[in-house]
Amino acid sequence: MPIQQTLSIIKPDAVKQNVIGEILTRFEKNGLSIVAGKYLFLTKEQAEKFYDIHRERPFFTDLVDFMISGPVFVSVLEGEDAVLKNREIMGATDPKEAADGTIRKDFAKSIDANAVHGSDSHENAIKEIMFFFREDEIISKLEL
Ligand code: CMP
């Protein structure tokens, strides 16, 4: 299995529930390392650009409004097969379909307020990581 990096966003609903630490712990307990992280308030322009791929979808405006409704915690996760592993730990996009023990099952209230975002492919992970982080802000475990 290759060592990969992937982008995680802890969304405003989870930040409001005060579970940043609990969510990060789940990543660590499942073999992923947090190799970069920051707490920030997205601007409308940033949220629209980040989710540009969904611009034509009916939920785009609600998605952007939600993502700027409060601060988020963005991080880079690193580990074996990190993209897929993160998606397994998060659970299905719609919490009604999320498996027991996943982040979305435990913390998400709806498909909009679904606690976390994670990159869906290695290619998108690279793009999404570069959207939020400079190279010198990421300290890979492989370099230590
Ligand atoms: P996320 O992984 O951040 O990617 C896009 C987000 O759009 C998704 O999580 C959901 O929070 C939100 N969303 C709202 N409605 C839908 C939908 N019908 N299908 C996919 N994503 C949706």
PDB file of C-alpha atoms and ligand atoms in Angstrom:
ATOM      1  CA  MET A   1       0.000   0.000   0.000  1.00  0.00           C
ATOM      2  CA  PRO A   2       1.408   3.414  -0.927  1.00  0.00           C
ATOM      3  CA  ILE A   3       1.893   6.181   1.637  1.00  0.00           C
ATOM      4  CA  GLN A   4      -0.426   8.990   0.572  1.00  0.00           C
ATOM      5  CA  GLN A   5      -1.576  12.367   1.802  1.00  0.00           C
ATOM      6  CA  THR A   6      -5.177  13.565   1.751  1.00  0.00           C
ATOM      7  CA  LEU A   7      -7.039  16.713   2.762  1.00  0.00           C
ATOM      8  CA  SER A   8      -9.536  16.744   5.621  1.00  0.00           C
ATOM      9  CA  ILE A   9     -11.866  19.580   6.578  1.00  0.00           C
ATOM     10  CA  ILE A  10     -13.665  19.511   9.915  1.00  0.00           C
ATOM     11  CA  LYS A  11     -16.762  21.528   8.969  1.00  0.00           C
ATOM     12  CA  PRO A  12     -18.494  24.306  10.958  1.00  0.00           C
ATOM     13  CA  ASP A  13     -21.100  21.963  12.495  1.00  0.00           C
ATOM     14  CA  ALA A  14     -18.442  19.708  14.022  1.00  0.00           C
ATOM     15  CA  VAL A  15     -16.326  22.680  15.131  1.00  0.00           C
ATOM     16  CA  LYS A  16     -19.431  24.043  16.917  1.00  0.00           C
ATOM     17  CA  GLN A  17     -19.888  20.681  18.665  1.00  0.00           C
ATOM     18  CA  ASN A  18     -16.327  21.066  20.040  1.00  0.00           C
ATOM     19  CA  VAL A  19     -15.164  17.731  18.616  1.00  0.00           C
ATOM     20  CA  ILE A  20     -12.069  18.750  16.618  1.00  0.00           C
ATOM     21  CA  GLY A  21      -9.876  16.760  19.002  1.00  0.00           C
ATOM     22  CA  GLU A  22     -12.149  13.726  18.985  1.00  0.00           C
ATOM     23  CA  ILE A  23     -12.198  13.657  15.181  1.00  0.00           C
ATOM     24  CA  LEU A  24      -8.428  14.078  14.862  1.00  0.00           C
ATOM     25  CA  THR A  25      -8.000  11.249  17.396  1.00  0.00           C
ATOM     26  CA  ARG A  26     -10.052   8.956  15.163  1.00  0.00           C
ATOM     27  CA  PHE A  27      -7.658   9.626  12.291  1.00  0.00           C
ATOM     28  CA  GLU A  28      -4.642   8.910  14.496  1.00  0.00           C
ATOM     29  CA  LYS A  29      -6.187   5.755  16.029  1.00  0.00           C
ATOM     30  CA  ASN A  30      -6.738   4.457  12.492  1.00  0.00           C
ATOM     31  CA  GLY A  31      -3.131   4.841  11.402  1.00  0.00           C
ATOM     32  CA  LEU A  32      -3.210   8.308   9.839  1.00  0.00           C
ATOM     33  CA  SER A  33      -0.884  11.110  10.965  1.00  0.00           C
ATOM     34  CA  ILE A  34      -1.753  14.808  11.006  1.00  0.00           C
ATOM     35  CA  VAL A  35       1.143  16.359   9.087  1.00  0.00           C
ATOM     36  CA  ALA A  36      -0.338  19.882   8.708  1.00  0.00           C
ATOM     37  CA  GLY A  37      -3.261  21.721  10.238  1.00  0.00           C
ATOM     38  CA  LYS A  38      -4.912  25.115  10.567  1.00  0.00           C
ATOM     39  CA  TYR A  39      -8.041  26.657  11.970  1.00  0.00           C
ATOM     40  CA  LEU A  40      -9.628  29.239   9.684  1.00  0.00           C
ATOM     41  CA  PHE A  41     -12.754  31.047   8.595  1.00  0.00           C
ATOM     42  CA  LEU A  42     -13.284  30.533   4.852  1.00  0.00           C
ATOM     43  CA  THR A  43     -14.306  33.502   2.737  1.00  0.00           C
ATOM     44  CA  LYS A  44     -17.193  33.091   0.291  1.00  0.00           C
ATOM     45  CA  GLU A  45     -14.693  33.284  -2.576  1.00  0.00           C
ATOM     46  CA  GLN A  46     -12.515  30.542  -1.052  1.00  0.00           C
ATOM     47  CA  ALA A  47     -15.495  28.236  -0.442  1.00  0.00           C
ATOM     48  CA  GLU A  48     -16.818  28.786  -3.982  1.00  0.00           C
ATOM     49  CA  LYS A  49     -13.399  28.092  -5.476  1.00  0.00           C
ATOM     50  CA  PHE A  50     -12.772  25.022  -3.323  1.00  0.00           C
ATOM     51  CA  TYR A  51     -16.120  23.479  -4.324  1.00  0.00           C
ATOM     52  CA  ASP A  52     -15.972  24.732  -7.932  1.00  0.00           C
ATOM     53  CA  ILE A  53     -16.577  21.164  -9.196  1.00  0.00           C
ATOM     54  CA  HIS A  54     -20.097  21.366  -7.656  1.00  0.00           C
ATOM     55  CA  ARG A  55     -20.891  24.855  -9.040  1.00  0.00           C
ATOM     56  CA  GLU A  56     -23.716  23.583 -11.274  1.00  0.00           C
ATOM     57  CA  ARG A  57     -25.264  21.311  -8.632  1.00  0.00           C
ATOM     58  CA  PRO A  58     -28.513  22.437  -6.986  1.00  0.00           C
ATOM     59  CA  PHE A  59     -26.948  22.280  -3.523  1.00  0.00           C
ATOM     60  CA  PHE A  60     -23.997  24.578  -4.374  1.00  0.00           C
ATOM     61  CA  THR A  61     -25.333  27.797  -2.760  1.00  0.00           C
ATOM     62  CA  ASP A  62     -26.388  26.007   0.427  1.00  0.00           C
ATOM     63  CA  LEU A  63     -23.021  24.217   0.543  1.00  0.00           C
ATOM     64  CA  VAL A  64     -21.060  27.473   0.271  1.00  0.00           C
ATOM     65  CA  ASP A  65     -23.293  29.242   2.816  1.00  0.00           C
ATOM     66  CA  PHE A  66     -22.823  26.385   5.230  1.00  0.00           C
ATOM     67  CA  MET A  67     -19.048  26.281   4.809  1.00  0.00           C
ATOM     68  CA  ILE A  68     -18.789  29.989   5.691  1.00  0.00           C
ATOM     69  CA  SER A  69     -21.229  29.789   8.618  1.00  0.00           C
ATOM     70  CA  GLY A  70     -18.379  29.270  11.084  1.00  0.00           C
ATOM     71  CA  PRO A  71     -14.712  28.340  11.300  1.00  0.00           C
ATOM     72  CA  VAL A  72     -13.315  25.082   9.931  1.00  0.00           C
ATOM     73  CA  PHE A  73     -10.234  23.026  10.772  1.00  0.00           C
ATOM     74  CA  VAL A  74      -8.280  21.885   7.720  1.00  0.00           C
ATOM     75  CA  SER A  75      -5.576  19.275   7.935  1.00  0.00           C
ATOM     76  CA  VAL A  76      -3.374  17.050   5.840  1.00  0.00           C
ATOM     77  CA  LEU A  77      -3.537  13.376   6.790  1.00  0.00           C
ATOM     78  CA  GLU A  78      -0.743  10.993   5.853  1.00  0.00           C
ATOM     79  CA  GLY A  79      -0.543   7.224   5.915  1.00  0.00           C
ATOM     80  CA  GLU A  80      -0.997   4.025   3.946  1.00  0.00           C
ATOM     81  CA  ASP A  81      -3.810   4.406   1.432  1.00  0.00           C
ATOM     82  CA  ALA A  82      -4.785   7.670   3.173  1.00  0.00           C
ATOM     83  CA  VAL A  83      -7.453   8.801   0.656  1.00  0.00           C
ATOM     84  CA  LEU A  84      -9.524   5.623   0.959  1.00  0.00           C
ATOM     85  CA  LYS A  85      -8.828   5.153   4.668  1.00  0.00           C
ATOM     86  CA  ASN A  86     -10.036   8.690   5.447  1.00  0.00           C
ATOM     87  CA  ARG A  87     -13.221   8.076   3.455  1.00  0.00           C
ATOM     88  CA  GLU A  88     -13.858   4.880   5.425  1.00  0.00           C
ATOM     89  CA  ILE A  89     -13.325   6.676   8.747  1.00  0.00           C
ATOM     90  CA  MET A  90     -15.672   9.519   7.642  1.00  0.00           C
ATOM     91  CA  GLY A  91     -18.515   7.269   6.430  1.00  0.00           C
ATOM     92  CA  ALA A  92     -21.063   7.955   3.677  1.00  0.00           C
ATOM     93  CA  THR A  93     -21.711  11.574   2.600  1.00  0.00           C
ATOM     94  CA  ASP A  94     -25.294  11.298   3.818  1.00  0.00           C
ATOM     95  CA  PRO A  95     -25.178  10.474   7.543  1.00  0.00           C
ATOM     96  CA  LYS A  96     -28.405   8.464   7.179  1.00  0.00           C
ATOM     97  CA  GLU A  97     -26.328   5.994   5.143  1.00  0.00           C
ATOM     98  CA  ALA A  98     -23.154   6.161   7.236  1.00  0.00           C
ATOM     99  CA  ALA A  99     -21.960   2.963   8.933  1.00  0.00           C
ATOM    100  CA  ASP A 100     -21.782   2.623  12.716  1.00  0.00           C
ATOM    101  CA  GLY A 101     -18.588   3.956  14.229  1.00  0.00           C
ATOM    102  CA  THR A 102     -17.916   6.459  11.445  1.00  0.00           C
ATOM    103  CA  ILE A 103     -17.480  10.189  12.042  1.00  0.00           C
ATOM    104  CA  ARG A 104     -20.578  11.119  10.060  1.00  0.00           C
ATOM    105  CA  LYS A 105     -22.723   8.532  11.858  1.00  0.00           C
ATOM    106  CA  ASP A 106     -21.637   9.914  15.209  1.00  0.00           C
ATOM    107  CA  PHE A 107     -21.437  13.684  14.562  1.00  0.00           C
ATOM    108  CA  ALA A 108     -23.293  14.642  11.345  1.00  0.00           C
ATOM    109  CA  LYS A 109     -26.875  15.906  11.376  1.00  0.00           C
ATOM    110  CA  SER A 110     -27.655  16.065   7.629  1.00  0.00           C
ATOM    111  CA  ILE A 111     -26.077  15.766   4.181  1.00  0.00           C
ATOM    112  CA  ASP A 112     -25.244  19.496   4.352  1.00  0.00           C
ATOM    113  CA  ALA A 113     -24.015  19.573   7.936  1.00  0.00           C
ATOM    114  CA  ASN A 114     -22.035  16.367   7.536  1.00  0.00           C
ATOM    115  CA  ALA A 115     -19.131  17.113   9.905  1.00  0.00           C
ATOM    116  CA  VAL A 116     -16.184  16.433   7.604  1.00  0.00           C
ATOM    117  CA  HIS A 117     -14.918  16.640   4.039  1.00  0.00           C
ATOM    118  CA  GLY A 118     -12.235  14.356   2.622  1.00  0.00           C
ATOM    119  CA  SER A 119     -10.581  14.246  -0.798  1.00  0.00           C
ATOM    120  CA  ASP A 120     -12.168  11.642  -3.076  1.00  0.00           C
ATOM    121  CA  SER A 121      -9.087  10.682  -5.132  1.00  0.00           C
ATOM    122  CA  HIS A 122      -5.308  10.976  -5.070  1.00  0.00           C
ATOM    123  CA  GLU A 123      -5.428  13.605  -7.850  1.00  0.00           C
ATOM    124  CA  ASN A 124      -7.973  15.740  -6.001  1.00  0.00           C
ATOM    125  CA  ALA A 125      -6.061  15.294  -2.741  1.00  0.00           C
ATOM    126  CA  ILE A 126      -3.003  16.940  -4.300  1.00  0.00           C
ATOM    127  CA  LYS A 127      -5.116  19.836  -5.641  1.00  0.00           C
ATOM    128  CA  GLU A 128      -7.009  20.282  -2.357  1.00  0.00           C
ATOM    129  CA  ILE A 129      -3.855  20.156  -0.220  1.00  0.00           C
ATOM    130  CA  MET A 130      -2.258  22.819  -2.436  1.00  0.00           C
ATOM    131  CA  PHE A 131      -5.406  24.948  -2.090  1.00  0.00           C
ATOM    132  CA  PHE A 132      -4.844  25.343   1.660  1.00  0.00           C
ATOM    133  CA  PHE A 133      -1.185  24.666   2.400  1.00  0.00           C
ATOM    134  CA  ARG A 134       2.233  25.795   1.261  1.00  0.00           C
ATOM    135  CA  GLU A 135       4.804  23.052   0.934  1.00  0.00           C
ATOM    136  CA  ASP A 136       6.729  24.297   3.986  1.00  0.00           C
ATOM    137  CA  GLU A 137       3.606  24.017   6.168  1.00  0.00           C
ATOM    138  CA  ILE A 138       3.472  20.228   5.675  1.00  0.00           C
ATOM    139  CA  ILE A 139       5.891  18.141   7.702  1.00  0.00           C
ATOM    140  CA  SER A 140       5.739  14.601   6.367  1.00  0.00           C
ATOM    141  CA  LYS A 141       6.558  11.780   8.788  1.00  0.00           C
ATOM    142  CA  LEU A 142       8.660  10.355   5.968  1.00  0.00           C
ATOM    143  CA  GLU A 143      11.074  13.272   6.363  1.00  0.00           C
ATOM    144  CA  LEU A 144      11.589  12.827  10.123  1.00  0.00           C
TER     145      LEU A 144
HETATM  146  P1  CMP B   1     -18.334  17.050   0.839  1.00  0.00           P
HETATM  147  O1  CMP B   1     -17.582  15.779   0.981  1.00  0.00           O
HETATM  148  O2  CMP B   1     -17.808  18.240   1.538  1.00  0.00           O
HETATM  149  O3  CMP B   1     -18.494  17.408  -0.719  1.00  0.00           O
HETATM  150  C1  CMP B   1     -19.529  18.217  -1.210  1.00  0.00           C
HETATM  151  C2  CMP B   1     -20.610  18.431  -0.193  1.00  0.00           C
HETATM  152  O4  CMP B   1     -21.870  18.839  -0.711  1.00  0.00           O
HETATM  153  C3  CMP B   1     -20.915  17.128   0.519  1.00  0.00           C
HETATM  154  O5  CMP B   1     -19.834  16.796   1.366  1.00  0.00           O
HETATM  155  C4  CMP B   1     -22.225  17.451   1.213  1.00  0.00           C
HETATM  156  O6  CMP B   1     -22.043  18.090   2.472  1.00  0.00           O
HETATM  157  C5  CMP B   1     -22.862  18.493   0.258  1.00  0.00           C
HETATM  158  N1  CMP B   1     -24.056  17.962  -0.406  1.00  0.00           N
HETATM  159  C6  CMP B   1     -25.312  18.451  -0.265  1.00  0.00           C
HETATM  160  N2  CMP B   1     -26.182  17.777  -1.012  1.00  0.00           N
HETATM  161  C7  CMP B   1     -25.475  16.808  -1.657  1.00  0.00           C
HETATM  162  C8  CMP B   1     -25.812  15.769  -2.577  1.00  0.00           C
HETATM  163  N3  CMP B   1     -27.053  15.572  -2.994  1.00  0.00           N
HETATM  164  N4  CMP B   1     -24.814  14.974  -3.020  1.00  0.00           N
HETATM  165  C9  CMP B   1     -23.528  15.173  -2.633  1.00  0.00           C
HETATM  166  N5  CMP B   1     -23.142  16.132  -1.754  1.00  0.00           N
HETATM  167  C10 CMP B   1     -24.115  16.950  -1.270  1.00  0.00           C
END
